[in-house]
């Protein structure tokens, strides 16, 4: 009487399926980790359309620290930094990211600088 089966179990492990999973996870994390704003700001809510036209980003956090394109600068020198960053641009545009708890006078200060230098200002908000 023959009790052995015809099919032999192979103890070999194939890495191809594991490689596919790791590759798909890599693509997923690359797509989800790409954030345009590296600063963690809680923006105010509003309804409106979003735009991708941007020359310079100005961010103000709750500690009243100013950032021009994610580089921390002194608030006194913001106009000088903006002039350097927007020099030679055809339609100079500033996207203003002021945290929700920041006093409106800080945002108005940046808007006043933009008005004096004929820069367009876009206020960034959270979608409602």
N, CA, C and O atoms as a GROMACS GRO file, in nm:
protein
  512
    1UNK      N    1   0.083  -0.116   0.000
    1UNK     CA    2   0.000   0.000   0.000
    1UNK      C    3   0.089   0.125   0.000
    1UNK      O    4   0.184   0.136   0.078
    2UNK      N    5   0.057   0.220  -0.089
    2UNK     CA    6   0.134   0.342  -0.103
    2UNK      C    7   0.064   0.455  -0.029
    2UNK      O    8  -0.047   0.494  -0.066
    3UNK      N    9   0.129   0.509   0.078
    3UNK     CA   10   0.069   0.616   0.156
    3UNK      C   11   0.126   0.754   0.123
    3UNK      O   12   0.070   0.855   0.162
    4UNK      N   13   0.235   0.757   0.052
    4UNK     CA   14   0.296   0.885   0.016
    4UNK      C   15   0.217   0.951  -0.096
    4UNK      O   16   0.168   0.886  -0.189
    5UNK      N   17   0.205   1.085  -0.086
    5UNK     CA   18   0.135   1.159  -0.190
    5UNK      C   19   0.225   1.186  -0.308
    5UNK      O   20   0.347   1.176  -0.299
    6UNK      N   21   0.164   1.219  -0.418
    6UNK     CA   22   0.240   1.245  -0.538
    6UNK      C   23   0.302   1.386  -0.537
    6UNK      O   24   0.410   1.407  -0.591
    7UNK      N   25   0.233   1.480  -0.476
    7UNK     CA   26   0.279   1.619  -0.476
    7UNK      C   27   0.377   1.642  -0.362
    7UNK      O   28   0.349   1.609  -0.246
    8UNK      N   29   0.490   1.697  -0.395
    8UNK     CA   30   0.589   1.731  -0.292
    8UNK      C   31   0.575   1.878  -0.257
    8UNK      O   32   0.556   1.962  -0.345
    9UNK      N   33   0.584   1.910  -0.129
    9UNK     CA   34   0.580   2.046  -0.082
    9UNK      C   35   0.720   2.104  -0.096
    9UNK      O   36   0.818   2.047  -0.048
   10UNK      N   37   0.726   2.220  -0.162
   10UNK     CA   38   0.856   2.283  -0.183
   10UNK      C   39   0.880   2.385  -0.072
   10UNK      O   40   0.797   2.474  -0.053
   11UNK      N   41   0.989   2.376   0.002
   11UNK     CA   42   1.017   2.470   0.111
   11UNK      C   43   1.076   2.603   0.062
   11UNK      O   44   1.110   2.689   0.143
   12UNK      N   45   1.090   2.620  -0.070
   12UNK     CA   46   1.146   2.744  -0.125
   12UNK      C   47   1.047   2.859  -0.109
   12UNK      O   48   0.926   2.841  -0.119
   13UNK      N   49   1.102   2.978  -0.085
   13UNK     CA   50   1.020   3.098  -0.067
   13UNK      C   51   1.046   3.192  -0.184
   13UNK      O   52   1.162   3.218  -0.217
   14UNK      N   53   0.941   3.241  -0.244
   14UNK     CA   54   0.955   3.332  -0.357
   14UNK      C   55   0.946   3.476  -0.308
   14UNK      O   56   0.850   3.514  -0.242
   15UNK      N   57   1.048   3.555  -0.341
   15UNK     CA   58   1.053   3.694  -0.297
   15UNK      C   59   0.979   3.789  -0.391
   15UNK      O   60   0.964   3.907  -0.358
   16UNK      N   61   0.933   3.743  -0.503
   16UNK     CA   62   0.872   3.833  -0.601
   16UNK      C   63   0.744   3.898  -0.548
   16UNK      O   64   0.722   4.016  -0.573
   17UNK      N   65   0.661   3.826  -0.476
   17UNK     CA   66   0.538   3.885  -0.424
   17UNK      C   67   0.569   3.986  -0.313
   17UNK      O   68   0.502   4.089  -0.302
   18UNK      N   69   0.670   3.958  -0.232
   18UNK     CA   70   0.709   4.052  -0.126
   18UNK      C   71   0.768   4.179  -0.187
   18UNK      O   72   0.744   4.288  -0.137
   19UNK      N   73   0.843   4.165  -0.292
   19UNK     CA   74   0.901   4.280  -0.360
   19UNK      C   75   0.791   4.368  -0.420
   19UNK      O   76   0.800   4.491  -0.413
   20UNK      N   77   0.689   4.308  -0.476
   20UNK     CA   78   0.577   4.384  -0.531
   20UNK      C   79   0.506   4.464  -0.422
   20UNK      O   80   0.472   4.581  -0.443
   21UNK      N   81   0.485   4.404  -0.308
   21UNK     CA   82   0.417   4.472  -0.197
   21UNK      C   83   0.501   4.590  -0.148
   21UNK      O   84   0.447   4.698  -0.126
   22UNK      N   85   0.629   4.570  -0.130
   22UNK     CA   86   0.716   4.677  -0.084
   22UNK      C   87   0.721   4.790  -0.186
   22UNK      O   88   0.721   4.908  -0.148
   23UNK      N   89   0.724   4.757  -0.313
   23UNK     CA   90   0.726   4.859  -0.418
   23UNK      C   91   0.596   4.941  -0.416
   23UNK      O   92   0.601   5.063  -0.428
   24UNK      N   93   0.482   4.875  -0.402
   24UNK     CA   94   0.354   4.946  -0.396
   24UNK      C   95   0.345   5.034  -0.272
   24UNK      O   96   0.291   5.145  -0.280
   25UNK      N   97   0.396   4.987  -0.160
   25UNK     CA   98   0.396   5.070  -0.039
   25UNK      C   99   0.487   5.191  -0.055
   25UNK      O  100   0.455   5.300  -0.008
   26UNK      N  101   0.599   5.172  -0.121
   26UNK     CA  102   0.689   5.283  -0.146
   26UNK      C  103   0.622   5.391  -0.230
   26UNK      O  104   0.633   5.510  -0.199
   27UNK      N  105   0.553   5.351  -0.335
   27UNK     CA  106   0.482   5.447  -0.420
   27UNK      C  107   0.372   5.517  -0.340
   27UNK      O  108   0.355   5.638  -0.352
   28UNK      N  109   0.299   5.442  -0.259
   28UNK     CA  110   0.192   5.501  -0.178
   28UNK      C  111   0.247   5.606  -0.082
   28UNK      O  112   0.191   5.716  -0.073
   29UNK      N  113   0.354   5.576  -0.012
   29UNK     CA  114   0.410   5.671   0.083
   29UNK      C  115   0.472   5.792   0.014
   29UNK      O  116   0.470   5.903   0.069
   30UNK      N  117   0.527   5.773  -0.103
   30UNK     CA  118   0.582   5.887  -0.176
   30UNK      C  119   0.471   5.983  -0.219
   30UNK      O  120   0.489   6.105  -0.216
   31UNK      N  121   0.357   5.929  -0.258
   31UNK     CA  122   0.246   6.014  -0.300
   31UNK      C  123   0.182   6.086  -0.183
   31UNK      O  124   0.143   6.202  -0.195
   32UNK      N  125   0.170   6.019  -0.069
   32UNK     CA  126   0.101   6.080   0.045
   32UNK      C  127   0.193   6.169   0.128
   32UNK      O  128   0.144   6.256   0.200
   33UNK      N  129   0.322   6.151   0.120
   33UNK     CA  130   0.414   6.230   0.202
   33UNK      C  131   0.448   6.364   0.139
   33UNK      O  132   0.505   6.450   0.207
   34UNK      N  133   0.416   6.385   0.014
   34UNK     CA  134   0.451   6.509  -0.053
   34UNK      C  135   0.354   6.618  -0.012
   34UNK      O  136   0.239   6.619  -0.057
   35UNK      N  137   0.398   6.709   0.075
   35UNK     CA  138   0.312   6.818   0.119
   35UNK      C  139   0.372   6.951   0.076
   35UNK      O  140   0.492   6.974   0.093
   36UNK      N  141   0.289   7.040   0.020
   36UNK     CA  142   0.341   7.167  -0.023
   36UNK      C  143   0.379   7.260   0.089
   36UNK      O  144   0.460   7.351   0.069
   37UNK      N  145   0.325   7.240   0.204
   37UNK     CA  146   0.353   7.328   0.317
   37UNK      C  147   0.418   7.248   0.428
   37UNK      O  148   0.353   7.166   0.492
   38UNK      N  149   0.547   7.271   0.451
   38UNK     CA  150   0.619   7.194   0.552
   38UNK      C  151   0.592   7.244   0.692
   38UNK      O  152   0.617   7.172   0.788
   39UNK      N  153   0.542   7.366   0.706
   39UNK     CA  154   0.512   7.418   0.838
   39UNK      C  155   0.376   7.369   0.882
   39UNK      O  156   0.284   7.356   0.802
   40UNK      N  157   0.363   7.341   1.011
   40UNK     CA  158   0.238   7.291   1.065
   40UNK      C  159   0.154   7.409   1.114
   40UNK      O  160   0.165   7.450   1.230
   41UNK      N  161   0.071   7.463   1.025
   41UNK     CA  162  -0.012   7.578   1.058
   41UNK      C  163  -0.158   7.538   1.052
   41UNK      O  164  -0.199   7.464   0.962
   42UNK      N  165  -0.237   7.586   1.146
   42UNK     CA  166  -0.380   7.565   1.145
   42UNK      C  167  -0.443   7.687   1.078
   42UNK      O  168  -0.460   7.791   1.141
   43UNK      N  169  -0.476   7.673   0.949
   43UNK     CA  170  -0.528   7.786   0.872
   43UNK      C  171  -0.676   7.806   0.901
   43UNK      O  172  -0.745   7.711   0.938
   44UNK      N  173  -0.725   7.929   0.884
   44UNK     CA  174  -0.868   7.952   0.903
   44UNK      C  175  -0.950   7.885   0.794
   44UNK      O  176  -0.901   7.862   0.684
   45UNK      N  177  -1.076   7.854   0.826
   45UNK     CA  178  -1.165   7.789   0.730
   45UNK      C  179  -1.232   7.893   0.642
   45UNK      O  180  -1.262   8.004   0.687
   46UNK      N  181  -1.257   7.858   0.516
   46UNK     CA  182  -1.330   7.944   0.425
   46UNK      C  183  -1.372   7.865   0.302
   46UNK      O  184  -1.315   7.760   0.272
   47UNK      N  185  -1.471   7.917   0.233
   47UNK     CA  186  -1.512   7.858   0.106
   47UNK      C  187  -1.444   7.935  -0.004
   47UNK      O  188  -1.424   8.056   0.006
   48UNK      N  189  -1.407   7.867  -0.108
   48UNK     CA  190  -1.343   7.934  -0.221
   48UNK      C  191  -1.265   7.834  -0.303
   48UNK      O  192  -1.254   7.717  -0.268
   49UNK      N  193  -1.212   7.884  -0.412
   49UNK     CA  194  -1.136   7.795  -0.500
   49UNK      C  195  -0.988   7.802  -0.464
   49UNK      O  196  -0.940   7.901  -0.410
   50UNK      N  197  -0.918   7.696  -0.495
   50UNK     CA  198  -0.774   7.693  -0.469
   50UNK      C  199  -0.700   7.727  -0.597
   50UNK      O  200  -0.752   7.713  -0.708
   51UNK      N  201  -0.578   7.773  -0.579
   51UNK     CA  202  -0.495   7.810  -0.693
   51UNK      C  203  -0.356   7.754  -0.675
   51UNK      O  204  -0.309   7.736  -0.562
   52UNK      N  205  -0.291   7.726  -0.784
   52UNK     CA  206  -0.155   7.672  -0.778
   52UNK      C  207  -0.051   7.775  -0.820
   52UNK      O  208   0.068   7.745  -0.818
   53UNK      N  209  -0.094   7.896  -0.859
   53UNK     CA  210   0.002   7.997  -0.897
   53UNK      C  211   0.061   8.059  -0.772
   53UNK      O  212  -0.010   8.117  -0.690
   54UNK      N  213   0.189   8.046  -0.760
   54UNK     CA  214   0.256   8.095  -0.639
   54UNK      C  215   0.401   8.126  -0.672
   54UNK      O  216   0.470   8.045  -0.734
   55UNK      N  217   0.445   8.242  -0.630
   55UNK     CA  218   0.585   8.276  -0.644
   55UNK      C  219   0.657   8.263  -0.511
   55UNK      O  220   0.764   8.202  -0.504
   56UNK      N  221   0.598   8.320  -0.403
   56UNK     CA  222   0.660   8.318  -0.272
   56UNK      C  223   0.552   8.287  -0.169
   56UNK      O  224   0.440   8.336  -0.178
   57UNK      N  225   0.588   8.207  -0.072
   57UNK     CA  226   0.498   8.175   0.038
   57UNK      C  227   0.546   8.244   0.165
   57UNK      O  228   0.663   8.233   0.202
   58UNK      N  229   0.455   8.317   0.231
   58UNK     CA  230   0.485   8.381   0.358
   58UNK      C  231   0.397   8.315   0.463
   58UNK      O  232   0.274   8.312   0.449
   59UNK      N  233   0.458   8.262   0.567
   59UNK     CA  234   0.384   8.194   0.673
   59UNK      C  235   0.408   8.265   0.806
   59UNK      O  236   0.519   8.309   0.835
   60UNK      N  237   0.301   8.275   0.885
   60UNK     CA  238   0.310   8.334   1.019
   60UNK      C  239   0.249   8.234   1.114
   60UNK      O  240   0.131   8.199   1.101
   61UNK      N  241   0.328   8.186   1.213
   61UNK     CA  242   0.273   8.089   1.307
   61UNK      C  243   0.224   8.160   1.434
   61UNK      O  244   0.234   8.282   1.445
   62UNK      N  245   0.170   8.082   1.529
   62UNK     CA  246   0.109   8.140   1.649
   62UNK      C  247   0.210   8.211   1.739
   62UNK      O  248   0.170   8.292   1.823
   63UNK      N  249   0.339   8.183   1.724
   63UNK     CA  250   0.444   8.250   1.801
   63UNK      C  251   0.494   8.376   1.731
   63UNK      O  252   0.595   8.434   1.770
   64UNK      N  253   0.423   8.418   1.626
   64UNK     CA  254   0.457   8.535   1.544
   64UNK      C  255   0.595   8.524   1.481
   64UNK      O  256   0.669   8.622   1.471
   65UNK      N  257   0.629   8.404   1.438
   65UNK     CA  258   0.752   8.380   1.364
   65UNK      C  259   0.718   8.384   1.216
   65UNK      O  260   0.620   8.323   1.172
   66UNK      N  261   0.798   8.456   1.138
   66UNK     CA  262   0.774   8.471   0.996
   66UNK      C  263   0.864   8.375   0.918
   66UNK      O  264   0.980   8.354   0.952
   67UNK      N  265   0.806   8.317   0.813
   67UNK     CA  266   0.880   8.227   0.725
   67UNK      C  267   0.854   8.269   0.581
   67UNK      O  268   0.739   8.287   0.541
   68UNK      N  269   0.960   8.284   0.504
   68UNK     CA  270   0.948   8.309   0.360
   68UNK      C  271   1.000   8.184   0.292
   68UNK      O  272   1.118   8.151   0.300
   69UNK      N  273   0.909   8.115   0.222
   69UNK     CA  274   0.941   7.986   0.159
   69UNK      C  275   1.008   7.891   0.258
   69UNK      O  276   1.113   7.833   0.228
   70UNK      N  277   0.948   7.876   0.375
   70UNK     CA  278   0.991   7.783   0.480
   70UNK      C  279   1.126   7.817   0.543
   70UNK      O  280   1.183   7.734   0.614
   71UNK      N  281   1.177   7.937   0.520
   71UNK     CA  282   1.299   7.983   0.586
   71UNK      C  283   1.261   8.090   0.687
   71UNK      O  284   1.200   8.191   0.652
   72UNK      N  285   1.298   8.067   0.812
   72UNK     CA  286   1.262   8.160   0.918
   72UNK      C  287   1.339   8.290   0.901
   72UNK      O  288   1.460   8.292   0.879
   73UNK      N  289   1.264   8.402   0.912
   73UNK     CA  290   1.326   8.533   0.902
   73UNK      C  291   1.273   8.622   1.013
   73UNK      O  292   1.170   8.592   1.074
   74UNK      N  293   1.344   8.731   1.038
   74UNK     CA  294   1.300   8.830   1.136
   74UNK      C  295   1.187   8.910   1.073
   74UNK      O  296   1.194   8.946   0.956
   75UNK      N  297   1.082   8.939   1.151
   75UNK     CA  298   0.967   9.013   1.100
   75UNK      C  299   0.999   9.152   1.050
   75UNK      O  300   0.927   9.206   0.966
   76UNK      N  301   1.107   9.211   1.100
   76UNK     CA  302   1.146   9.345   1.057
   76UNK      C  303   1.200   9.346   0.914
   76UNK      O  304   1.194   9.448   0.846
   77UNK      N  305   1.253   9.234   0.869
   77UNK     CA  306   1.318   9.228   0.738
   77UNK      C  307   1.233   9.158   0.632
   77UNK      O  308   1.284   9.118   0.528
   78UNK      N  309   1.104   9.144   0.659
   78UNK     CA  310   1.019   9.068   0.566
   78UNK      C  311   1.008   9.138   0.430
   78UNK      O  312   1.005   9.072   0.326
   79UNK      N  313   1.002   9.272   0.430
   79UNK     CA  314   0.990   9.344   0.303
   79UNK      C  315   1.115   9.326   0.218
   79UNK      O  316   1.107   9.309   0.096
   80UNK      N  317   1.230   9.330   0.281
   80UNK     CA  318   1.357   9.312   0.208
   80UNK      C  319   1.365   9.172   0.149
   80UNK      O  320   1.405   9.154   0.034
   81UNK      N  321   1.326   9.072   0.228
   81UNK     CA  322   1.330   8.933   0.180
   81UNK      C  323   1.231   8.912   0.066
   81UNK      O  324   1.262   8.840  -0.030
   82UNK      N  325   1.113   8.973   0.076
   82UNK     CA  326   1.015   8.958  -0.032
   82UNK      C  327   1.063   9.025  -0.160
   82UNK      O  328   1.042   8.972  -0.269
   83UNK      N  329   1.126   9.140  -0.148
   83UNK     CA  330   1.179   9.207  -0.267
   83UNK      C  331   1.285   9.122  -0.335
   83UNK      O  332   1.290   9.113  -0.458
   84UNK      N  333   1.371   9.059  -0.254
   84UNK     CA  334   1.475   8.973  -0.312
   84UNK      C  335   1.413   8.851  -0.379
   84UNK      O  336   1.454   8.811  -0.488
   85UNK      N  337   1.312   8.792  -0.314
   85UNK     CA  338   1.252   8.669  -0.367
   85UNK      C  339   1.168   8.694  -0.492
   85UNK      O  340   1.159   8.608  -0.579
   86UNK      N  341   1.106   8.812  -0.501
   86UNK     CA  342   1.016   8.839  -0.613
   86UNK      C  343   1.078   8.927  -0.722
   86UNK      O  344   1.010   8.968  -0.815
   87UNK      N  345   1.206   8.955  -0.709
   87UNK     CA  346   1.273   9.040  -0.807
   87UNK      C  347   1.275   8.971  -0.944
   87UNK      O  348   1.316   8.856  -0.955
   88UNK      N  349   1.231   9.043  -1.047
   88UNK     CA  350   1.234   8.991  -1.183
   88UNK      C  351   1.115   8.903  -1.220
   88UNK      O  352   1.110   8.852  -1.332
   89UNK      N  353   1.020   8.883  -1.130
   89UNK     CA  354   0.902   8.801  -1.161
   89UNK      C  355   0.803   8.885  -1.242
   89UNK      O  356   0.786   9.004  -1.217
   90UNK      N  357   0.740   8.820  -1.339
   90UNK     CA  358   0.646   8.892  -1.426
   90UNK      C  359   0.520   8.932  -1.350
   90UNK      O  360   0.479   9.047  -1.357
   91UNK      N  361   0.458   8.839  -1.279
   91UNK     CA  362   0.341   8.868  -1.197
   91UNK      C  363   0.372   8.824  -1.054
   91UNK      O  364   0.336   8.713  -1.015
   92UNK      N  365   0.438   8.909  -0.976
   92UNK     CA  366   0.477   8.868  -0.841
   92UNK      C  367   0.355   8.840  -0.753
   92UNK      O  368   0.265   8.923  -0.739
   93UNK      N  369   0.354   8.721  -0.695
   93UNK     CA  370   0.242   8.678  -0.614
   93UNK      C  371   0.292   8.622  -0.482
   93UNK      O  372   0.390   8.547  -0.478
   94UNK      N  373   0.224   8.660  -0.375
   94UNK     CA  374   0.255   8.610  -0.241
   94UNK      C  375   0.136   8.528  -0.194
   94UNK      O  376   0.022   8.575  -0.201
   95UNK      N  377   0.161   8.408  -0.146
   95UNK     CA  378   0.055   8.333  -0.080
   95UNK      C  379   0.080   8.345   0.070
   95UNK      O  380   0.184   8.304   0.120
   96UNK      N  381  -0.017   8.401   0.139
   96UNK     CA  382  -0.005   8.431   0.281
   96UNK      C  383  -0.072   8.322   0.362
   96UNK      O  384  -0.192   8.298   0.348
   97UNK      N  385   0.007   8.255   0.446
   97UNK     CA  386  -0.043   8.148   0.533
   97UNK      C  387  -0.030   8.196   0.677
   97UNK      O  388   0.074   8.178   0.740
   98UNK      N  389  -0.136   8.256   0.729
   98UNK     CA  390  -0.138   8.303   0.868
   98UNK      C  391  -0.220   8.206   0.950
   98UNK      O  392  -0.334   8.175   0.915
   99UNK      N  393  -0.162   8.159   1.058
   99UNK     CA  394  -0.233   8.065   1.145
   99UNK      C  395  -0.358   8.131   1.202
   99UNK      O  396  -0.366   8.253   1.215
  100UNK      N  397  -0.456   8.049   1.235
  100UNK     CA  398  -0.588   8.096   1.278
  100UNK      C  399  -0.581   8.188   1.400
  100UNK      O  400  -0.660   8.282   1.411
  101UNK      N  401  -0.489   8.162   1.491
  101UNK     CA  402  -0.482   8.240   1.615
  101UNK      C  403  -0.398   8.367   1.602
  101UNK      O  404  -0.387   8.443   1.698
  102UNK      N  405  -0.338   8.391   1.486
  102UNK     CA  406  -0.255   8.510   1.466
  102UNK      C  407  -0.345   8.632   1.452
  102UNK      O  408  -0.448   8.628   1.384
  103UNK      N  409  -0.305   8.742   1.518
  103UNK     CA  410  -0.382   8.867   1.509
  103UNK      C  411  -0.385   8.916   1.364
  103UNK      O  412  -0.288   8.900   1.290
  104UNK      N  413  -0.497   8.974   1.327
  104UNK     CA  414  -0.516   9.019   1.189
  104UNK      C  415  -0.416   9.127   1.150
  104UNK      O  416  -0.385   9.142   1.032
  105UNK      N  417  -0.364   9.202   1.248
  105UNK     CA  418  -0.269   9.310   1.214
  105UNK      C  419  -0.139   9.254   1.157
  105UNK      O  420  -0.072   9.322   1.080
  106UNK      N  421  -0.103   9.131   1.193
  106UNK     CA  422   0.018   9.070   1.136
  106UNK      C  423  -0.002   9.038   0.988
  106UNK      O  424   0.086   9.059   0.906
  107UNK      N  425  -0.120   8.986   0.956
  107UNK     CA  426  -0.151   8.956   0.816
  107UNK      C  427  -0.164   9.085   0.735
  107UNK      O  428  -0.120   9.092   0.620
  108UNK      N  429  -0.225   9.187   0.796
  108UNK     CA  430  -0.241   9.315   0.727
  108UNK      C  431  -0.105   9.379   0.701
  108UNK      O  432  -0.087   9.447   0.600
  109UNK      N  433  -0.009   9.359   0.790
  109UNK     CA  434   0.126   9.410   0.769
  109UNK      C  435   0.186   9.354   0.639
  109UNK      O  436   0.245   9.427   0.560
  110UNK      N  437   0.171   9.224   0.619
  110UNK     CA  438   0.223   9.161   0.496
  110UNK      C  439   0.145   9.212   0.375
  110UNK      O  440   0.204   9.237   0.270
  111UNK      N  441   0.012   9.228   0.389
  111UNK     CA  442  -0.068   9.280   0.279
  111UNK      C  443  -0.029   9.424   0.244
  111UNK      O  444  -0.030   9.462   0.127
  112UNK      N  445   0.005   9.503   0.344
  112UNK     CA  446   0.049   9.640   0.321
  112UNK      C  447   0.181   9.644   0.245
  112UNK      O  448   0.200   9.725   0.154
  113UNK      N  449   0.272   9.556   0.281
  113UNK     CA  450   0.399   9.546   0.208
  113UNK      C  451   0.373   9.509   0.062
  113UNK      O  452   0.435   9.565  -0.029
  114UNK      N  453   0.281   9.415   0.040
  114UNK     CA  454   0.248   9.373  -0.096
  114UNK      C  455   0.185   9.488  -0.174
  114UNK      O  456   0.213   9.507  -0.292
  115UNK      N  457   0.100   9.564  -0.107
  115UNK     CA  458   0.034   9.677  -0.174
  115UNK      C  459   0.136   9.785  -0.214
  115UNK      O  460   0.127   9.840  -0.323
  116UNK      N  461   0.229   9.815  -0.128
  116UNK     CA  462   0.332   9.916  -0.159
  116UNK      C  463   0.418   9.875  -0.276
  116UNK      O  464   0.464   9.960  -0.352
  117UNK      N  465   0.440   9.745  -0.292
  117UNK     CA  466   0.530   9.696  -0.397
  117UNK      C  467   0.456   9.636  -0.517
  117UNK      O  468   0.519   9.575  -0.604
  118UNK      N  469   0.324   9.654  -0.522
  118UNK     CA  470   0.240   9.603  -0.632
  118UNK      C  471   0.250   9.451  -0.648
  118UNK      O  472   0.260   9.401  -0.760
  119UNK      N  473   0.248   9.379  -0.537
  119UNK     CA  474   0.245   9.234  -0.539
  119UNK      C  475   0.101   9.188  -0.519
  119UNK      O  476   0.024   9.252  -0.447
  120UNK      N  477   0.066   9.078  -0.581
  120UNK     CA  478  -0.064   9.018  -0.562
  120UNK      C  479  -0.057   8.928  -0.437
  120UNK      O  480   0.043   8.859  -0.417
  121UNK      N  481  -0.161   8.930  -0.354
  121UNK     CA  482  -0.163   8.850  -0.231
  121UNK      C  483  -0.279   8.752  -0.237
  121UNK      O  484  -0.392   8.788  -0.270
  122UNK      N  485  -0.250   8.627  -0.203
  122UNK     CA  486  -0.353   8.524  -0.190
  122UNK      C  487  -0.348   8.473  -0.049
  122UNK      O  488  -0.243   8.430  -0.002
  123UNK      N  489  -0.462   8.476   0.021
  123UNK     CA  490  -0.469   8.427   0.158
  123UNK      C  491  -0.504   8.279   0.157
  123UNK      O  492  -0.607   8.240   0.103
  124UNK      N  493  -0.418   8.198   0.215
  124UNK     CA  494  -0.442   8.053   0.220
  124UNK      C  495  -0.537   8.021   0.333
  124UNK      O  496  -0.524   8.076   0.443
  125UNK      N  497  -0.634   7.933   0.307
  125UNK     CA  498  -0.731   7.891   0.406
  125UNK      C  499  -0.751   7.740   0.397
  125UNK      O  500  -0.713   7.676   0.299
  126UNK      N  501  -0.812   7.685   0.503
  126UNK     CA  502  -0.853   7.544   0.501
  126UNK      C  503  -0.985   7.532   0.428
  126UNK      O  504  -1.068   7.622   0.438
  127UNK      N  505  -1.007   7.425   0.353
  127UNK     CA  506  -1.138   7.407   0.292
  127UNK      C  507  -1.244   7.388   0.399
  127UNK      O  508  -1.220   7.323   0.501
  128UNK      N  509  -1.360   7.445   0.376
  128UNK     CA  510  -1.468   7.439   0.473
  128UNK      C  511  -1.538   7.306   0.472
  128UNK      O  512  -1.632   7.285   0.549
   0.00000   0.00000   0.00000
